[in-house]
C-alpha positions as CSV (number, residue, x, y, z in Angstrom):
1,X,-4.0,-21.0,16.3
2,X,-7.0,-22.6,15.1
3,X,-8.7,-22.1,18.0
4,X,-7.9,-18.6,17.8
5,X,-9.4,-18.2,15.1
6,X,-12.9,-19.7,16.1
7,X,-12.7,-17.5,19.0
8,X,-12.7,-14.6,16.9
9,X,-15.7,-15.4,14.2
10,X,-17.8,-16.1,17.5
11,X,-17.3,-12.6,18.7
12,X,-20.0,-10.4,18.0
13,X,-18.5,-7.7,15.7
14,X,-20.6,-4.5,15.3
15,X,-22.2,-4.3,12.1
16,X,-21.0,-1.7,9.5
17,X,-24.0,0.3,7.6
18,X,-24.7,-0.8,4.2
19,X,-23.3,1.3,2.0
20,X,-23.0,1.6,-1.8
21,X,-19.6,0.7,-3.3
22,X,-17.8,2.7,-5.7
23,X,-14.4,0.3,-5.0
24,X,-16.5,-3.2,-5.9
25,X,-14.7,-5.2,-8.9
26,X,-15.1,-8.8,-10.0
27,X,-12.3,-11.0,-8.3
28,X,-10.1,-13.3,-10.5
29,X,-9.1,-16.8,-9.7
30,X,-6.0,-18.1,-9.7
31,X,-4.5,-15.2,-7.7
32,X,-1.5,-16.1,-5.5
33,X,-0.4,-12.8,-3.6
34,X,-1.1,-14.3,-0.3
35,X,0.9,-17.1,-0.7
36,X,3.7,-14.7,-2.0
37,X,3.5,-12.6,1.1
38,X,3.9,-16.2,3.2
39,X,6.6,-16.8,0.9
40,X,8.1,-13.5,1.8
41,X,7.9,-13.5,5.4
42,X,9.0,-17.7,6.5
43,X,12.3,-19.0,6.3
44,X,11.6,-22.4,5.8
45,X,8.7,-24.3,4.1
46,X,7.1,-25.1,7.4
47,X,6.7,-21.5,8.6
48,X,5.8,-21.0,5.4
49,X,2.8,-22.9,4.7
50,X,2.1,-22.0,8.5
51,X,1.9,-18.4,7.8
52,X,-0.2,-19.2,4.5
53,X,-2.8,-20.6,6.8
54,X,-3.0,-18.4,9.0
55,X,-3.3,-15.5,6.3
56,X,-6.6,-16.8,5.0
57,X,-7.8,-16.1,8.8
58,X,-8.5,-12.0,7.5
59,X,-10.9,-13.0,4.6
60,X,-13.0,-15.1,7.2
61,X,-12.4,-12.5,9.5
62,X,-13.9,-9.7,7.0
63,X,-16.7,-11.7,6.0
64,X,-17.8,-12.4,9.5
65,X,-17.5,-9.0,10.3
66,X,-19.0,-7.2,7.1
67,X,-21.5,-10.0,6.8
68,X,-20.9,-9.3,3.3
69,X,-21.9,-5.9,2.8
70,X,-17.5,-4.8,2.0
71,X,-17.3,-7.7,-0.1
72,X,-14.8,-7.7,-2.9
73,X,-14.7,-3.4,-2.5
74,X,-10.9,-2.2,-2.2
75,X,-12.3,0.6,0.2
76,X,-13.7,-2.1,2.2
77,X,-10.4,-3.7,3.0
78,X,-8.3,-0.6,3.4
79,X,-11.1,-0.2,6.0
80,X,-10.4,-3.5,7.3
81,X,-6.9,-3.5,7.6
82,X,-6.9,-0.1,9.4
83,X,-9.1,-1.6,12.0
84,X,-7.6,-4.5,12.6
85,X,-4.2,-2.2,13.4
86,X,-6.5,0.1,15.5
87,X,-7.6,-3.2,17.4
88,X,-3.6,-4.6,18.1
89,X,-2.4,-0.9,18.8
90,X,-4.6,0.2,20.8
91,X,-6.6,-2.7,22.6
92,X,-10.2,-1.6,21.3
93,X,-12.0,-1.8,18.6
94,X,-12.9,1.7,16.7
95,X,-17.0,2.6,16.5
96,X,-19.4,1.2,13.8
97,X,-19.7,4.9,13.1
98,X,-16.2,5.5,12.5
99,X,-15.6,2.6,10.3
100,X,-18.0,3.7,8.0
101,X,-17.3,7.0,7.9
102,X,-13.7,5.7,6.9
103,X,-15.1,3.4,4.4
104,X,-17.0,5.7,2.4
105,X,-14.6,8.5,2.6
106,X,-11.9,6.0,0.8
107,X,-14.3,4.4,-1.5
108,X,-15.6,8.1,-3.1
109,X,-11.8,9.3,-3.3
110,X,-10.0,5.5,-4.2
111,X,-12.8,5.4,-7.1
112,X,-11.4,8.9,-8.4
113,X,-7.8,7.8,-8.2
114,X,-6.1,5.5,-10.6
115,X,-7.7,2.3,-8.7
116,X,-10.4,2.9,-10.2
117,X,-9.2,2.2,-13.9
118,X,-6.9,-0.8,-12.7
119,X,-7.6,-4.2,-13.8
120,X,-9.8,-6.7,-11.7
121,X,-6.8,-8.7,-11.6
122,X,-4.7,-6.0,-9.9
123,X,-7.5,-5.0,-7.6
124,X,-7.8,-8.7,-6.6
125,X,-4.1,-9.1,-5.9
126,X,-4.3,-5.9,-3.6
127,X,-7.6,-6.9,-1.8
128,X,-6.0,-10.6,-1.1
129,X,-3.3,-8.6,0.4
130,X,-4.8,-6.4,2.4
131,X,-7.2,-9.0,3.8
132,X,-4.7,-10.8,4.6
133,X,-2.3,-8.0,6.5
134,X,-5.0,-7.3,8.3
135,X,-5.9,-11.0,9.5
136,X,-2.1,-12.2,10.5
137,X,-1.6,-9.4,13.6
138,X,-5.0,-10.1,14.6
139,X,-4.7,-13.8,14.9
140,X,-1.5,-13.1,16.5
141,X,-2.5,-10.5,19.3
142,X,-6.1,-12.4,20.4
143,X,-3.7,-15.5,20.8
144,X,-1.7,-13.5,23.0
145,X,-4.1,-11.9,24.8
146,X,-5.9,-15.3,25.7
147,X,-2.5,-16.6,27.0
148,X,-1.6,-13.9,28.4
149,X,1.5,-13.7,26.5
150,X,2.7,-10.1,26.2
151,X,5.9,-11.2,23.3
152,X,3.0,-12.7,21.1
153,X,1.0,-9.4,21.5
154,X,4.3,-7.8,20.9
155,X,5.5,-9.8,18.2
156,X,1.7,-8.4,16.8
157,X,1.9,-4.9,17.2
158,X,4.9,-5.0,15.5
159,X,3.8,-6.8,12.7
160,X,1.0,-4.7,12.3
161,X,3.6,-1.4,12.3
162,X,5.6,-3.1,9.8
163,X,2.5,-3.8,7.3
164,X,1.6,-0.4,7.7
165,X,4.4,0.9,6.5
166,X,4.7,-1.4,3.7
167,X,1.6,-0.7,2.0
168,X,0.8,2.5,3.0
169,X,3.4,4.1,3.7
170,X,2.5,5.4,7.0
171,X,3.5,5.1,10.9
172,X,1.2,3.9,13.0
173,X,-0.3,7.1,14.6
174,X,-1.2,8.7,11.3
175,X,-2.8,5.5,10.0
176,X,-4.7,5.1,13.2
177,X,-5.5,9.0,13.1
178,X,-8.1,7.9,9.6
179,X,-9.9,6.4,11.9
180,X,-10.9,10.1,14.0
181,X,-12.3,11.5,10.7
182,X,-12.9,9.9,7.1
183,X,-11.8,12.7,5.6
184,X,-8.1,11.8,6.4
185,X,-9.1,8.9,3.7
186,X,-7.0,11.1,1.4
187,X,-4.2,10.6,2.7
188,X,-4.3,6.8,2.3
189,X,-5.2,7.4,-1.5
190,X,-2.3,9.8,-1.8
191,X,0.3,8.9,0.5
192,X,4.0,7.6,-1.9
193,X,3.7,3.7,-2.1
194,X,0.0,3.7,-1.0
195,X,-1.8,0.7,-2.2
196,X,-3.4,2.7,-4.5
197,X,-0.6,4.1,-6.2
198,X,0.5,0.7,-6.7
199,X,-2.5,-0.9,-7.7
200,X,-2.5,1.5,-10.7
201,X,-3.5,0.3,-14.2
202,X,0.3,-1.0,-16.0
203,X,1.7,1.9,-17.8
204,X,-1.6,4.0,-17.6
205,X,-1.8,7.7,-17.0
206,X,2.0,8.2,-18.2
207,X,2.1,10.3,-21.1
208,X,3.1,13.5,-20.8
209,X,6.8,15.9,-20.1
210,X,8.2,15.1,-17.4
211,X,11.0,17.5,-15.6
212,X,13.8,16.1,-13.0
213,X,14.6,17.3,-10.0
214,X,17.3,16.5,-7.0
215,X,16.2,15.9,-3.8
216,X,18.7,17.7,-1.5
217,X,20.0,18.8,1.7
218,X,20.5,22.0,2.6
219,X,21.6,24.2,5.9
220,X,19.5,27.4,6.0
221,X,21.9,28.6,9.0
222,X,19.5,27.1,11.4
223,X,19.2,23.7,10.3
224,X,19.2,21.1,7.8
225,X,16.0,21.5,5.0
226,X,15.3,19.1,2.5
227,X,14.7,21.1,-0.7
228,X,14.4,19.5,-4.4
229,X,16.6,21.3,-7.0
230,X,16.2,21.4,-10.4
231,X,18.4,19.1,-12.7
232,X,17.6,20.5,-16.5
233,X,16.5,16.5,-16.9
234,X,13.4,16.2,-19.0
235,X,11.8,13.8,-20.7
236,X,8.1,13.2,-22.7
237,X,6.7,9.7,-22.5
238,X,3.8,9.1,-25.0
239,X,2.8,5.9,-25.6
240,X,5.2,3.0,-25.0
241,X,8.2,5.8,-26.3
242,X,9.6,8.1,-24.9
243,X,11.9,11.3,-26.3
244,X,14.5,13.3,-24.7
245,X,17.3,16.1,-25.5
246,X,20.1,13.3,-25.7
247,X,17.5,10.7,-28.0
248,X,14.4,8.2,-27.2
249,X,13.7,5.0,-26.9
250,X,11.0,2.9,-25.7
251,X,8.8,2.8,-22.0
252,X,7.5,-0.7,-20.3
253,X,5.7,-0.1,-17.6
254,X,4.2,-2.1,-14.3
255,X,1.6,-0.8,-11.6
256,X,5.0,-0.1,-9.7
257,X,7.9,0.9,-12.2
258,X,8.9,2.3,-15.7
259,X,11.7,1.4,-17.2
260,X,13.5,2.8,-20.1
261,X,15.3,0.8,-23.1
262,X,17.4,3.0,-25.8
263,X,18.2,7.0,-25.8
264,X,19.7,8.9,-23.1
265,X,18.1,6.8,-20.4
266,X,19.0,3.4,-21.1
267,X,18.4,1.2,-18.8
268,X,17.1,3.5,-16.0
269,X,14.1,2.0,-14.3
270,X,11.9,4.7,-11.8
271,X,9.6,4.3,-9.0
272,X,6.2,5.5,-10.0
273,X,4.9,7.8,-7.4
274,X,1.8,9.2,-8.4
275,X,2.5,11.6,-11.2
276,X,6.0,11.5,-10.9
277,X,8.7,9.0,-11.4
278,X,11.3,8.3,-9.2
279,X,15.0,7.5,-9.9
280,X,17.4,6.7,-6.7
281,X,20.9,8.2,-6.1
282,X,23.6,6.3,-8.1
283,X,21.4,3.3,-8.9
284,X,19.9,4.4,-11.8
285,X,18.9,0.5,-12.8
286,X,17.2,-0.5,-9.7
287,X,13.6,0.9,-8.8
288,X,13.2,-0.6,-5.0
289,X,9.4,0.2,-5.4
290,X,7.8,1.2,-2.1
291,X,10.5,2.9,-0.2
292,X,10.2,6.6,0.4
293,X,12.1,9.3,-2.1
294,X,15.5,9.9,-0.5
295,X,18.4,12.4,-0.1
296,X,20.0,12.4,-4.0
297,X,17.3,10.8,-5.5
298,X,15.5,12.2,-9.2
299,X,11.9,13.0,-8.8
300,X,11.0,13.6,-12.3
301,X,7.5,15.0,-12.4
302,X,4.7,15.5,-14.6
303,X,3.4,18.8,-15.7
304,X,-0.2,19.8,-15.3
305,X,-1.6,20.7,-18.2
């Protein structure tokens, strides 16, 4: 694996323009998301520490071929990590002029969103990640590809799938699609579960009424539509409190989930989805952050204005 990966700093990557970087922040030390995703992914210590190792391949990676210019911008990971996918899916590597297109698209829209008032050590944590995501299919696939061993390239494509859908919330094809226009940046900084939904500053941009509704199926006569219905649930957070018809209580509130202590919602813990929060069907108490609203579910949103 090693030598994989001294294969792939001595390629020459094409150089991304230098852009100014609306996404830059100041890391933090003592971050350990990286070894939390190795954690998460071996079943044994040895795999484990294996996997660790071979994560820190996609911040050499990114440095080699950024020379510097991305460094420490979220905008320039997301970048990253949509090329590196680009590379394992589809056996190429995307144009310098593409990339950057990418890049700056997500860095002016990801500075408007709520990554943009998150704390460095947050941004640092999702960076780390990213990097990372990006580096272990990519590692993987130029193995395979040297040994001509078409289950490692599988086994890397796959990956690269599933990290796609865990932090942005998106099948391959549409995350690949960013790469035909930056202006389909948006729907990284938008997408339910996208890194920068969950990179959002803890229990910032909450206050405000928000109303419930169910997210249903329905047959039209044709076919099965899902339609949300409205639930007469409500609710006003301000603050760390929150009120409601039934009686309030009090808010606590991560980058993912809020949950809710006292008054008619005690105990509930939601999903935050952008400006709405998300309860599932029958399991009021647990959030499971990062999967998709489903049939049943409460999406309580916020009003506008």
């Amino acid at each position: 694996m090693l030598l994989v990966l001294v294969f792939l700093l001595a390629v020459p990557w094409a150089n991304a323009q230098s852009q100014p970087a609306a996404t830059r922040f100041t890391p933090v030390a003592g971050d350990d998301s990286v070894k939390q995703l190795a954690d998460s992914l071996g079943n044994t210590p040895e795999e484990r520490a294996q996997i660790l190792q071979l994560a820190g391949a996609g911040k050499e990676l990114f440095a080699q071929k950024y020379k510097g210019k991305w460094a420490n911008t979220l905008a320039g990971a997301m970048t990253f990590f949509v090329v590196a996918s680009h590379i394992v899916s589809m056996d190429q590597e995307p144009s310098a002029a593409a990339e950057a297109e990418l890049f700056a698209s997500l860095d002016a829209m990801l500075a408007q969103s709520e990554i943009g008032r998150a704390p460095n050590r947050e941004k640092t944590a999702l960076y780390n990640t990213l990097l990372a995501s990006a580096g272990l299919p990519l590692v993987i696939y130029v193995e395979g590809k040297q040994g001509k061993n078409d289950a490692l390239v599988g086994q890397a494509k796959t990956m690269a799938a599933g990290f796609g859908r865990k932090l942005f919330n998106m099948e391959r094809p549409a995350l690949l699609a960013l790469l035909d226009s930056g202006t389909g940046a948006n729907a990284v900084a938008s997408a339910p579960g996208a890194p920068a939904a969950r990179a959002s500053a803890s229990g910032a941009g909450l206050d405000g009424r928000y109303d419930c509704q169910m997210n249903a199926m329905q047959f039209n006569g044709a076919s099965f539509v899902v339609q949300y219905q409205p639930t007469g649930m409500w609710f006003t957070i301000a603050g760390n409190r929150y009120s409601a018809q039934s009686g309030g209580g009090t808010i606590d509130a991560s980058a993912d989930v809020v949950g809710f202590r006292g008054g008619a919602y005690d105990g509930w813990r939601g999903a935050r989805r952008g400006d709405a929060i998300v309860f599932r069907k029958d399991d009021h108490a647990n959030p499971r952050a990062g999967e998709g609203i489903k049939v049943g579910d409460f999406r309580c949103g916020r009003r506008s204005g």
